[in-house]
Amino acid sequence: DAKTTQPPSMDCAEGRAANLPCNHSTISGNEYVYWYRQIHSQGPQYIIHGLKNNETNEMASLIITEDRKSSTLILPHATLRDTAVYYCIVRGDSGGSNYKLTFGKGTLLTVNP
Amino acid sequence: DGGITQSPKYLFRKEGQNVTLSCEQNLNHDAMYWYRQDPGQGLRLIYYSQIVNDFQKGDIAEGYSVSREKKESFPLTVTSAQKNPTAFYLCASSVRAGSYEQYFGPGTRLTVT
């Protein structure tokens, strides 16, 4: 019952922008899109989240399509330390059932020198 | 230094033994979570706790038990009833259940032979 679809792997050259896509065609109106990443053998780290507007923080930008059925995480200047598995997660914002993050297999981003 | 600590990083046990994994946070967060990760897979929720003296089963609670006697501590016991206990175990916390950001610990890699 995966709510999101991501490519299993992507490559990016160091210093270039990394654009990670995510499809979430069954997203409902009150569900947010979250992105986390997990560097090998470490705990996941929150990156960014959004509802319908594009969002930007010090780590990344999140572009959500107008119909909200897909989104793209953008790392503007990828470094070797950005090599990780990136998870796109859809979740509602409130209510007792929205306590958990459902992690799929994510996208392994490899940044090459 | 605020954060979540898990100990030990690596743990080895013989089959049939119960083992308790430690998770401590000094972030003053109300909610805490335990996830399990198998090789090449995403994270699955075992248990979560919204507040002291309360906890709820996640998606894969069978063979596990938890307690939440103190706000800062949420230990997980892997019992002998858990059929495939070898995995990477991750503890997380958030300001409250459903908060957009969960903070993860470094994980404990449990090997049962």
CSV table of C-alpha atoms in Angstrom, one decimal:
chain,number,residue,atom,x,y,z
A,1,ASP,CA,0.0,0.0,0.0
A,2,ALA,CA,2.9,2.3,-0.9
A,3,LYS,CA,1.7,5.9,-1.2
A,4,THR,CA,4.8,7.1,-3.1
A,5,THR,CA,6.9,5.9,-6.0
A,6,GLN,CA,10.5,6.8,-6.4
A,7,PRO,CA,13.3,5.6,-8.7
A,8,PRO,CA,15.6,3.2,-6.9
A,9,SER,CA,18.8,5.0,-7.8
A,10,MET,CA,20.2,8.2,-9.3
A,11,ASP,CA,23.6,9.7,-10.0
A,12,CYS,CA,24.7,13.3,-9.8
A,13,ALA,CA,28.0,15.1,-10.4
A,14,GLU,CA,29.5,17.0,-7.5
A,15,GLY,CA,28.5,20.7,-7.6
A,16,ARG,CA,25.6,20.1,-9.9
A,17,ALA,CA,21.9,20.2,-8.8
A,18,ALA,CA,20.3,16.9,-7.9
A,19,ASN,CA,16.6,16.6,-8.8
A,20,LEU,CA,14.9,13.7,-7.0
A,21,PRO,CA,11.4,12.9,-8.3
A,22,CYS,CA,8.5,11.4,-6.4
A,23,ASN,CA,5.0,10.3,-7.5
A,24,HIS,CA,2.2,10.4,-5.1
A,25,SER,CA,-0.9,10.3,-7.3
A,26,THR,CA,-3.3,9.2,-4.5
A,27,ILE,CA,-2.4,12.0,-2.1
A,28,SER,CA,-5.4,13.5,-0.4
A,29,GLY,CA,-6.1,17.2,0.4
A,30,ASN,CA,-4.8,17.2,3.9
A,31,GLU,CA,-1.7,15.2,3.3
A,32,TYR,CA,1.8,16.7,3.3
A,33,VAL,CA,4.8,15.6,1.4
A,34,TYR,CA,7.9,15.0,3.5
A,35,TRP,CA,11.5,14.3,2.5
A,36,TYR,CA,14.0,12.5,4.7
A,37,ARG,CA,17.4,11.1,3.9
A,38,GLN,CA,19.5,8.4,5.4
A,39,ILE,CA,23.2,8.2,5.1
A,40,HIS,CA,24.6,4.7,5.2
A,41,SER,CA,24.1,3.0,8.7
A,42,GLN,CA,22.9,6.2,10.3
A,43,GLY,CA,19.4,7.3,11.4
A,44,PRO,CA,17.3,9.3,8.9
A,45,GLN,CA,17.4,13.0,8.8
A,46,TYR,CA,14.5,15.4,8.1
A,47,ILE,CA,15.0,17.6,5.0
A,48,ILE,CA,11.8,19.5,4.2
A,49,HIS,CA,8.1,19.2,3.9
A,50,GLY,CA,5.3,21.0,2.1
A,51,LEU,CA,1.5,20.9,1.3
A,52,LYS,CA,1.0,22.6,-2.0
A,53,ASN,CA,3.4,25.6,-2.2
A,54,ASN,CA,7.0,25.3,-3.1
A,55,GLU,CA,9.3,25.3,-0.1
A,56,THR,CA,12.9,26.1,0.4
A,57,ASN,CA,15.3,25.8,3.4
A,58,GLU,CA,19.0,25.7,3.9
A,59,MET,CA,19.2,22.1,2.8
A,60,ALA,CA,16.9,21.9,-0.2
A,61,SER,CA,14.0,23.0,-2.2
A,62,LEU,CA,10.7,21.2,-2.7
A,63,ILE,CA,8.6,21.7,-5.8
A,64,ILE,CA,5.1,20.3,-5.8
A,65,THR,CA,3.1,20.1,-8.9
A,66,GLU,CA,-0.2,22.0,-9.1
A,67,ASP,CA,-2.3,18.8,-9.0
A,68,ARG,CA,-0.1,17.6,-6.1
A,69,LYS,CA,0.4,14.2,-7.7
A,70,SER,CA,4.2,14.5,-7.9
A,71,SER,CA,7.0,16.5,-6.4
A,72,THR,CA,10.7,17.0,-6.8
A,73,LEU,CA,13.4,17.5,-4.2
A,74,ILE,CA,16.2,19.7,-5.4
A,75,LEU,CA,19.7,19.8,-3.8
A,76,PRO,CA,21.1,22.9,-5.5
A,77,HIS,CA,24.8,22.1,-5.3
A,78,ALA,CA,25.3,18.4,-4.4
A,79,THR,CA,28.4,17.4,-2.5
A,80,LEU,CA,29.8,14.0,-1.8
A,81,ARG,CA,28.3,14.1,1.7
A,82,ASP,CA,24.8,14.2,0.1
A,83,THR,CA,25.2,10.6,-1.0
A,84,ALA,CA,22.4,8.9,0.8
A,85,VAL,CA,19.0,7.2,0.4
A,86,TYR,CA,16.3,9.8,0.0
A,87,TYR,CA,12.8,9.0,1.2
A,88,CYS,CA,9.6,10.7,0.0
A,89,ILE,CA,6.8,10.3,2.5
A,90,VAL,CA,3.1,11.3,2.4
A,91,ARG,CA,1.3,11.9,5.7
A,92,GLY,CA,-1.6,13.8,7.1
A,93,ASP,CA,-0.8,16.6,9.5
A,94,SER,CA,-3.0,15.9,12.5
A,95,GLY,CA,-5.0,13.2,14.2
A,96,GLY,CA,-4.1,10.1,16.1
A,97,SER,CA,-3.3,8.0,13.0
A,98,ASN,CA,-0.8,10.5,11.7
A,99,TYR,CA,1.9,9.6,14.2
A,100,LYS,CA,4.1,7.5,12.0
A,101,LEU,CA,6.2,8.1,8.9
A,102,THR,CA,5.9,5.3,6.4
A,103,PHE,CA,9.3,4.8,4.7
A,104,GLY,CA,9.5,3.0,1.4
A,105,LYS,CA,12.7,2.0,-0.2
A,106,GLY,CA,13.6,5.5,-1.3
A,107,THR,CA,16.1,6.6,-3.9
A,108,LEU,CA,19.8,6.0,-3.5
A,109,LEU,CA,21.5,9.2,-4.7
A,110,THR,CA,25.2,8.8,-5.5
A,111,VAL,CA,27.1,12.0,-5.9
A,112,ASN,CA,30.2,11.4,-8.0
A,113,PRO,CA,33.4,13.5,-7.9
B,1,ASP,CA,24.2,18.9,23.3
B,2,GLY,CA,20.7,17.8,22.6
B,3,GLY,CA,19.8,14.7,20.9
B,4,ILE,CA,18.9,11.0,20.9
B,5,THR,CA,21.3,8.3,22.0
B,6,GLN,CA,21.1,4.6,21.4
B,7,SER,CA,23.3,2.0,22.9
B,8,PRO,CA,25.0,-0.1,22.1
B,9,LYS,CA,25.7,0.4,18.4
B,10,TYR,CA,26.2,-3.3,17.8
B,11,LEU,CA,24.7,-6.1,19.8
B,12,PHE,CA,25.0,-9.8,19.5
B,13,ARG,CA,22.7,-12.4,21.1
B,14,LYS,CA,22.0,-16.0,21.0
B,15,GLU,CA,18.7,-17.2,19.8
B,16,GLY,CA,16.1,-17.6,22.6
B,17,GLN,CA,17.4,-14.7,24.7
B,18,ASN,CA,15.5,-11.5,25.3
B,19,VAL,CA,17.5,-8.4,24.7
B,20,THR,CA,16.8,-4.7,25.6
B,21,LEU,CA,17.8,-1.8,23.4
B,22,SER,CA,18.3,1.6,25.0
B,23,CYS,CA,17.0,4.9,23.7
B,24,GLU,CA,17.4,8.2,25.6
B,25,GLN,CA,16.5,11.7,24.5
B,26,ASN,CA,17.2,15.1,26.1
B,27,LEU,CA,15.1,17.1,23.7
B,28,ASN,CA,12.1,17.2,26.1
B,29,HIS,CA,10.0,15.6,23.4
B,30,ASP,CA,6.7,14.0,24.4
B,31,ALA,CA,6.6,11.4,21.6
B,32,MET,CA,9.0,8.6,21.0
B,33,TYR,CA,9.1,5.8,18.4
B,34,TRP,CA,10.9,2.6,17.5
B,35,TYR,CA,11.4,1.5,13.9
B,36,ARG,CA,13.0,-1.6,12.4
B,37,GLN,CA,15.0,-1.6,9.2
B,38,ASP,CA,16.0,-4.7,7.2
B,39,PRO,CA,18.7,-4.6,4.5
B,40,GLY,CA,17.6,-2.7,1.4
B,41,GLN,CA,14.3,-1.9,2.9
B,42,GLY,CA,12.5,1.1,4.4
B,43,LEU,CA,11.7,1.6,8.0
B,44,ARG,CA,8.7,-0.1,9.7
B,45,LEU,CA,7.1,1.2,12.9
B,46,ILE,CA,7.3,-1.2,15.9
B,47,TYR,CA,5.9,0.9,18.8
B,48,TYR,CA,5.3,4.5,19.6
B,49,SER,CA,4.6,6.5,22.7
B,50,GLN,CA,2.8,9.8,22.7
B,51,ILE,CA,3.4,10.6,26.4
B,52,VAL,CA,4.9,9.1,29.5
B,53,ASN,CA,3.2,5.8,30.7
B,54,ASP,CA,1.5,5.4,27.3
B,55,PHE,CA,2.5,3.5,24.2
B,56,GLN,CA,0.8,2.0,21.2
B,57,LYS,CA,1.5,-0.8,18.8
B,58,GLY,CA,2.8,0.0,15.4
B,59,ASP,CA,2.7,-2.1,12.3
B,60,ILE,CA,5.0,-4.9,13.5
B,61,ALA,CA,4.7,-5.1,17.3
B,62,GLU,CA,4.6,-8.9,17.6
B,63,GLY,CA,7.6,-10.2,19.6
B,64,TYR,CA,8.5,-6.8,21.0
B,65,SER,CA,7.7,-4.9,24.2
B,66,VAL,CA,8.3,-1.4,25.4
B,67,SER,CA,8.0,0.8,28.5
B,68,ARG,CA,7.8,4.5,28.9
B,69,GLU,CA,8.3,5.2,32.6
B,70,LYS,CA,10.3,8.4,32.0
B,71,LYS,CA,9.9,11.1,29.4
B,72,GLU,CA,13.4,10.8,28.3
B,73,SER,CA,13.6,7.0,28.0
B,74,PHE,CA,11.9,4.5,25.7
B,75,PRO,CA,13.6,1.1,25.9
B,76,LEU,CA,12.7,-1.7,23.5
B,77,THR,CA,12.8,-5.4,24.4
B,78,VAL,CA,13.2,-7.9,21.6
B,79,THR,CA,11.8,-11.1,23.0
B,80,SER,CA,12.5,-14.7,22.0
B,81,ALA,CA,9.0,-14.7,20.3
B,82,GLN,CA,10.3,-12.4,17.6
B,83,LYS,CA,11.0,-14.8,14.7
B,84,ASN,CA,13.5,-12.7,12.8
B,85,PRO,CA,15.1,-10.3,15.3
B,86,THR,CA,18.3,-9.6,13.3
B,87,ALA,CA,17.9,-6.0,12.0
B,88,PHE,CA,18.9,-2.4,12.4
B,89,TYR,CA,16.8,-0.7,15.1
B,90,LEU,CA,16.1,3.0,15.1
B,91,CYS,CA,14.7,5.1,17.8
B,92,ALA,CA,13.1,8.6,17.1
B,93,SER,CA,11.4,11.3,19.0
B,94,SER,CA,9.3,14.3,18.1
B,95,VAL,CA,7.8,17.3,20.0
B,96,ARG,CA,4.5,15.6,20.0
B,97,ALA,CA,3.0,12.6,18.1
B,98,GLY,CA,2.4,13.8,14.5
B,99,SER,CA,4.9,16.6,14.6
B,100,TYR,CA,6.4,17.1,11.1
B,101,GLU,CA,10.0,16.4,12.2
B,102,GLN,CA,11.1,13.2,13.9
B,103,TYR,CA,14.7,13.2,15.2
B,104,PHE,CA,16.4,9.8,14.9
B,105,GLY,CA,19.1,8.2,16.9
B,106,PRO,CA,22.2,6.5,15.4
B,107,GLY,CA,20.6,3.1,15.6
B,108,THR,CA,21.5,-0.3,17.1
B,109,ARG,CA,22.4,-3.2,14.8
B,110,LEU,CA,21.2,-6.4,16.4
B,111,THR,CA,22.5,-9.8,15.3
B,112,VAL,CA,20.9,-12.9,16.7
B,113,THR,CA,22.5,-16.3,15.9
